[in-house]
């Protein structure tokens, strides 16, 4: 069950939910986490491509030296 915070309103002290702001904050955090994850994946792919290029260069050098 989701906990709901309440805030005292100006009209007669009625409680108003602050739930929408909390949900928006959660969505924003999730979006940021997703962006970080995408950046990390892109970085890993870039590193893998560089490693592949190095490997090809080393093989070419071996063939050249043979």
N, CA, C and O atoms as a MOPAC input file, in Angstrom:
PM7 MOZYME 1SCF
protein

 N      0.83200 1    -1.17700 1     0.00000 1
 C      0.00000 1     0.00000 1     0.00000 1
 C      0.88100 1     1.24600 1     0.00000 1
 O      1.85000 1     1.33900 1     0.75400 1
 N      0.53700 1     2.17500 1    -0.83500 1
 C      1.34500 1     3.38100 1    -0.98600 1
 C      1.05800 1     4.37600 1     0.13000 1
 O     -0.09300 1     4.68700 1     0.43600 1
 N      2.12800 1     4.85700 1     0.72000 1
 C      1.98300 1     5.86200 1     1.78300 1
 C      1.68900 1     7.20900 1     1.14500 1
 O      2.30300 1     7.57300 1     0.14200 1
 N      0.76100 1     7.94100 1     1.71800 1
 C      0.37400 1     9.24000 1     1.19700 1
 C      0.63600 1    10.28900 1     2.26600 1
 O      0.20500 1    10.15100 1     3.41100 1
 N      1.35300 1    11.34300 1     1.87400 1
 C      1.59800 1    12.44300 1     2.80500 1
 C      0.49100 1    13.47100 1     2.64600 1
 O     -0.06900 1    13.63900 1     1.56300 1
 N      0.19000 1    14.14400 1     3.72300 1
 C     -0.83400 1    15.18000 1     3.68600 1
 C     -0.24500 1    16.50400 1     4.12700 1
 O      0.69200 1    16.56500 1     4.92300 1
 N     -0.82100 1    17.55700 1     3.58700 1
 C     -0.36300 1    18.90000 1     3.89900 1
 C     -1.58300 1    19.71900 1     4.29100 1
 O     -2.64000 1    19.60000 1     3.67200 1
 N     -1.44100 1    20.53700 1     5.30100 1
 C     -2.57200 1    21.35300 1     5.75200 1
 C     -2.85300 1    22.45400 1     4.73700 1
 O     -1.95900 1    23.21700 1     4.36900 1
 N     -4.09100 1    22.52600 1     4.29500 1
 C     -4.47300 1    23.54300 1     3.32600 1
 C     -4.89800 1    24.83500 1     3.99500 1
 O     -5.06900 1    24.88600 1     5.21300 1
 N     -5.06500 1    25.86500 1     3.21000 1
 C     -5.44200 1    27.16800 1     3.74900 1
 C     -6.93200 1    27.27200 1     4.03100 1
 O     -7.34400 1    28.08300 1     4.86000 1
 N     -7.74100 1    26.47300 1     3.36400 1
 C     -9.19900 1    26.56200 1     3.51400 1
 C     -9.70300 1    25.64600 1     4.63600 1
 O    -10.02900 1    24.48200 1     4.40800 1
 N     -9.75800 1    26.19800 1     5.84400 1
 C    -10.34000 1    25.46400 1     6.95700 1
 C     -9.48500 1    24.32500 1     7.46900 1
 O     -9.97400 1    23.49600 1     8.23700 1
 N     -8.22900 1    24.25600 1     7.07000 1
 C     -7.34300 1    23.21500 1     7.57200 1
 C     -7.57500 1    21.85400 1     6.94400 1
 O     -7.14300 1    20.84500 1     7.50000 1
 N     -8.25600 1    21.79800 1     5.78400 1
 C     -8.46400 1    20.50500 1     5.11700 1
 C     -7.12400 1    19.97600 1     4.60200 1
 O     -6.26700 1    20.74000 1     4.15700 1
 N     -6.96600 1    18.68000 1     4.67000 1
 C     -5.72700 1    18.05500 1     4.21600 1
 C     -5.76100 1    17.89200 1     2.70100 1
 O     -6.76900 1    17.48000 1     2.12700 1
 N     -4.66500 1    18.21600 1     2.08000 1
 C     -4.54500 1    18.05200 1     0.62800 1
 C     -3.42800 1    17.06000 1     0.33600 1
 O     -2.39900 1    17.06100 1     1.01200 1
 N     -3.62600 1    16.23000 1    -0.65000 1
 C     -2.60500 1    15.23500 1    -0.99300 1
 C     -1.44400 1    15.89400 1    -1.74100 1
 O     -1.63300 1    16.80800 1    -2.54300 1
 N     -0.26700 1    15.41200 1    -1.46000 1
 C      0.93900 1    15.90100 1    -2.12100 1
 C      1.45100 1    14.77900 1    -3.04300 1
 O      2.59800 1    14.78300 1    -3.48900 1
 N      0.58100 1    13.85600 1    -3.29600 1
 C      0.91500 1    12.64600 1    -4.03400 1
 C      1.40000 1    12.93400 1    -5.46100 1
 O      2.35900 1    12.31600 1    -5.92400 1
 N      0.74600 1    13.86600 1    -6.15500 1
 C      1.11700 1    14.14800 1    -7.54700 1
 C      2.55700 1    14.61600 1    -7.65300 1
 O      3.28300 1    14.18800 1    -8.55100 1
 N      2.97500 1    15.48400 1    -6.75600 1
 C      4.35600 1    15.97900 1    -6.76800 1
 C      5.32900 1    14.83600 1    -6.53200 1
 O      6.38000 1    14.77200 1    -7.16900 1
 N      4.98400 1    13.93400 1    -5.61800 1
 C      5.85900 1    12.79800 1    -5.32800 1
 C      5.97600 1    11.88300 1    -6.54000 1
 O      7.06800 1    11.41500 1    -6.86300 1
 N      4.85900 1    11.62700 1    -7.20800 1
 C      4.88500 1    10.76600 1    -8.38600 1
 C      5.70500 1    11.40000 1    -9.50000 1
 O      6.46000 1    10.71100 1   -10.18500 1
 N      5.56300 1    12.71000 1    -9.68400 1
 C      6.34400 1    13.40700 1   -10.71500 1
 C      7.83200 1    13.29700 1   -10.40500 1
 O      8.65400 1    13.12500 1   -11.30500 1
 N      8.16500 1    13.39900 1    -9.13200 1
 C      9.56300 1    13.28600 1    -8.70600 1
 C     10.08500 1    11.87700 1    -8.98500 1
 O     11.21700 1    11.71000 1    -9.43800 1
 N      9.26100 1    10.86700 1    -8.71500 1
 C      9.66000 1     9.48100 1    -8.96800 1
 C      9.87700 1     9.25000 1   -10.45800 1
 O     10.83300 1     8.58300 1   -10.85300 1
 N      8.99700 1     9.79800 1   -11.28100 1
 C      9.12200 1     9.65600 1   -12.72700 1
 C     10.41200 1    10.31400 1   -13.20100 1
 O     11.14100 1     9.75900 1   -14.02300 1
 N     10.68500 1    11.51000 1   -12.66900 1
 C     11.89800 1    12.23800 1   -13.05000 1
 C     13.14900 1    11.43300 1   -12.68100 1
 O     14.09600 1    11.35300 1   -13.46300 1
 N     13.14400 1    10.84300 1   -11.49000 1
 C     14.28700 1    10.03800 1   -11.05900 1
 C     14.46200 1     8.82500 1   -11.96900 1
 O     15.58400 1     8.46700 1   -12.32600 1
 N     13.35100 1     8.19800 1   -12.34000 1
 C     13.40600 1     7.02800 1   -13.21000 1
 C     13.95200 1     7.40400 1   -14.58500 1
 O     14.73600 1     6.66100 1   -15.17500 1
 N     13.52900 1     8.56300 1   -15.08800 1
 C     14.00700 1     9.02300 1   -16.39400 1
 C     15.51000 1     9.29400 1   -16.35300 1
 O     16.23500 1     8.94700 1   -17.28500 1
 N     15.97100 1     9.91400 1   -15.27100 1
 C     17.40600 1    10.19100 1   -15.13300 1
 C     18.18900 1     8.89200 1   -15.06800 1
 O     19.25000 1     8.77200 1   -15.68000 1
 N     17.67200 1     7.92300 1   -14.33100 1
 C     18.34300 1     6.63000 1   -14.21100 1
 C     18.41800 1     5.94800 1   -15.57600 1
 O     19.42000 1     5.31400 1   -15.90800 1
 N     17.35600 1     6.08400 1   -16.35800 1
 C     17.32100 1     5.50200 1   -17.69500 1
 C     18.35900 1     6.17600 1   -18.59700 1
 O     19.03700 1     5.50600 1   -19.37600 1
 N     18.48100 1     7.50100 1   -18.48900 1
 C     19.47200 1     8.22700 1   -19.28500 1
 C     20.88900 1     7.78200 1   -18.92600 1
 O     21.73400 1     7.60600 1   -19.80400 1
 N     21.13900 1     7.60200 1   -17.63400 1
 C     22.45600 1     7.15900 1   -17.17700 1
 C     22.73900 1     5.76400 1   -17.73100 1
 O     23.84200 1     5.48000 1   -18.19800 1
 N     21.73300 1     4.90700 1   -17.67200 1
 C     21.89200 1     3.53800 1   -18.16200 1
 C     22.20700 1     3.53100 1   -19.65800 1
 O     23.07300 1     2.78200 1   -20.11000 1
 N     21.50100 1     4.36800 1   -20.42600 1
 C     21.76000 1     4.45300 1   -21.87000 1
 C     23.17600 1     4.94500 1   -22.13900 1
 O     23.85600 1     4.43100 1   -23.02700 1
 N     23.62000 1     5.93400 1   -21.37700 1
 C     24.97600 1     6.46600 1   -21.54300 1
 C     26.01500 1     5.39500 1   -21.23200 1
 O     27.01900 1     5.27200 1   -21.93300 1
 N     25.77100 1     4.62400 1   -20.18300 1
 C     26.69900 1     3.55700 1   -19.80600 1
 C     26.76400 1     2.48500 1   -20.88600 1
 O     27.84300 1     1.98800 1   -21.20800 1
 N     25.61400 1     2.13000 1   -21.44400 1
 C     25.58500 1     1.13100 1   -22.51200 1
 C     26.33300 1     1.62800 1   -23.74200 1
 O     27.06800 1     0.87100 1   -24.37600 1
 N     26.14500 1     2.90100 1   -24.07900 1
 C     26.83200 1     3.48300 1   -25.23300 1
 C     28.34300 1     3.47100 1   -25.00600 1
 O     29.11700 1     3.18900 1   -25.92100 1
 N     28.74900 1     3.78300 1   -23.77400 1
 C     30.17100 1     3.79100 1   -23.43000 1
 C     30.75400 1     2.37700 1   -23.55300 1
 O     31.85600 1     2.19900 1   -24.07000 1
 N     30.01000 1     1.38100 1   -23.07600 1
 C     30.48300 1    -0.00800 1   -23.17500 1
 C     30.61300 1    -0.43100 1   -24.63800 1
 O     31.57600 1    -1.09800 1   -25.01400 1
 N     29.63800 1    -0.03800 1   -25.45800 1
 C     29.68100 1    -0.39100 1   -26.87900 1
 C     30.88700 1     0.26000 1   -27.53900 1
 O     31.56600 1    -0.35700 1   -28.36000 1
 N     31.14900 1     1.51300 1   -27.17400 1
 C     32.29300 1     2.22800 1   -27.73800 1
 C     33.60400 1     1.54100 1   -27.34700 1
 O     34.50100 1     1.39000 1   -28.17600 1
 N     33.71000 1     1.12700 1   -26.08800 1
 C     34.91800 1     0.43900 1   -25.62600 1
 C     35.09600 1    -0.88900 1   -26.35900 1
 O     36.21300 1    -1.26300 1   -26.71500 1
 N     33.99600 1    -1.59100 1   -26.58100 1
 C     34.05900 1    -2.87300 1   -27.28400 1
 C     34.51900 1    -2.66800 1   -28.72300 1
 O     35.30800 1    -3.45600 1   -29.24300 1
 N     34.03100 1    -1.61800 1   -29.36300 1
 C     34.44000 1    -1.32000 1   -30.74300 1
 C     35.93300 1    -0.99600 1   -30.79700 1
 O     36.63800 1    -1.44900 1   -31.69900 1
 N     36.40900 1    -0.21500 1   -29.83600 1
 C     37.83400 1     0.13200 1   -29.79900 1
 C     38.68100 1    -1.11300 1   -29.58700 1
 O     39.72900 1    -1.27000 1   -30.21300 1
 N     38.22500 1    -2.00300 1   -28.69800 1
 C     38.96200 1    -3.23900 1   -28.43900 1
 C     39.01700 1    -4.09700 1   -29.70200 1
 O     40.03100 1    -4.73000 1   -29.99300 1
 N     37.92500 1    -4.10600 1   -30.43600 1
 C     37.87200 1    -4.86600 1   -31.68700 1
 C     38.84900 1    -4.27900 1   -32.70300 1
 O     39.53000 1    -5.02500 1   -33.40600 1
 N     38.92500 1    -2.96200 1   -32.78800 1
 C     39.85200 1    -2.30200 1   -33.70300 1
 C     41.29600 1    -2.63000 1   -33.33000 1
 O     42.12100 1    -2.88000 1   -34.20800 1
 N     41.60300 1    -2.63100 1   -32.03500 1
 C     42.95000 1    -2.95400 1   -31.56400 1
 C     43.28500 1    -4.39300 1   -31.93800 1
 O     44.38900 1    -4.68700 1   -32.39700 1
 N     42.32600 1    -5.27600 1   -31.73700 1
 C     42.53900 1    -6.68800 1   -32.05900 1
 C     42.82300 1    -6.87000 1   -33.55300 1
 O     43.71900 1    -7.62700 1   -33.92800 1
 N     42.07300 1    -6.18600 1   -34.39100 1
 C     42.29500 1    -6.26800 1   -35.84300 1
 C     43.67600 1    -5.73800 1   -36.20600 1
 O     44.36900 1    -6.32000 1   -37.04100 1
 N     44.07000 1    -4.65200 1   -35.58800 1
 C     45.38300 1    -4.06900 1   -35.86000 1
 C     46.49100 1    -5.03400 1   -35.44200 1
 O     47.48500 1    -5.18600 1   -36.15300 1
 N     46.32300 1    -5.68200 1   -34.29700 1
 C     47.33200 1    -6.64300 1   -33.83100 1
 C     47.42300 1    -7.82700 1   -34.78000 1
 O     48.52100 1    -8.30100 1   -35.07100 1
 N     46.28100 1    -8.31300 1   -35.26800 1
 C     46.29500 1    -9.43800 1   -36.21200 1
 C     46.97400 1    -9.03200 1   -37.50600 1
 O     47.74600 1    -9.80600 1   -38.07200 1
 N     46.69500 1    -7.83100 1   -37.97800 1
 C     47.31800 1    -7.33800 1   -39.20400 1
 C     48.82600 1    -7.23500 1   -39.01700 1
 O     49.58900 1    -7.54000 1   -39.93400 1
 N     49.25500 1    -6.81000 1   -37.84400 1
 C     50.68300 1    -6.68500 1   -37.55500 1
 C     51.34400 1    -8.06100 1   -37.52900 1
 O     52.46600 1    -8.23200 1   -38.00700 1
 N     50.63200 1    -9.04600 1   -36.96300 1
 C     51.17300 1   -10.40500 1   -36.92100 1
 C     51.34700 1   -10.96200 1   -38.33100 1
 O     52.35500 1   -11.59700 1   -38.63900 1
 N     50.36200 1   -10.71800 1   -39.17200 1
 C     50.42900 1   -11.19900 1   -40.56000 1
 C     51.58000 1   -10.50600 1   -41.28500 1
 O     52.29400 1   -11.13000 1   -42.06900 1
 N     51.75100 1    -9.24000 1   -41.02400 1
 C     52.79800 1    -8.45400 1   -41.65200 1
 C     54.18000 1    -8.95600 1   -41.23100 1
 O     55.11100 1    -8.99300 1   -42.03400 1
 N     54.29500 1    -9.33900 1   -39.96600 1
 C     55.58100 1    -9.80200 1   -39.44400 1
 C     55.87700 1   -11.25100 1   -39.81400 1
 O     57.02200 1   -11.68800 1   -39.69200 1
 N     54.89800 1   -11.98800 1   -40.25200 1
 C     55.08500 1   -13.40700 1   -40.55900 1
 C     55.81900 1   -13.64400 1   -41.84800 1
 O     56.04500 1   -14.79400 1   -42.22700 1

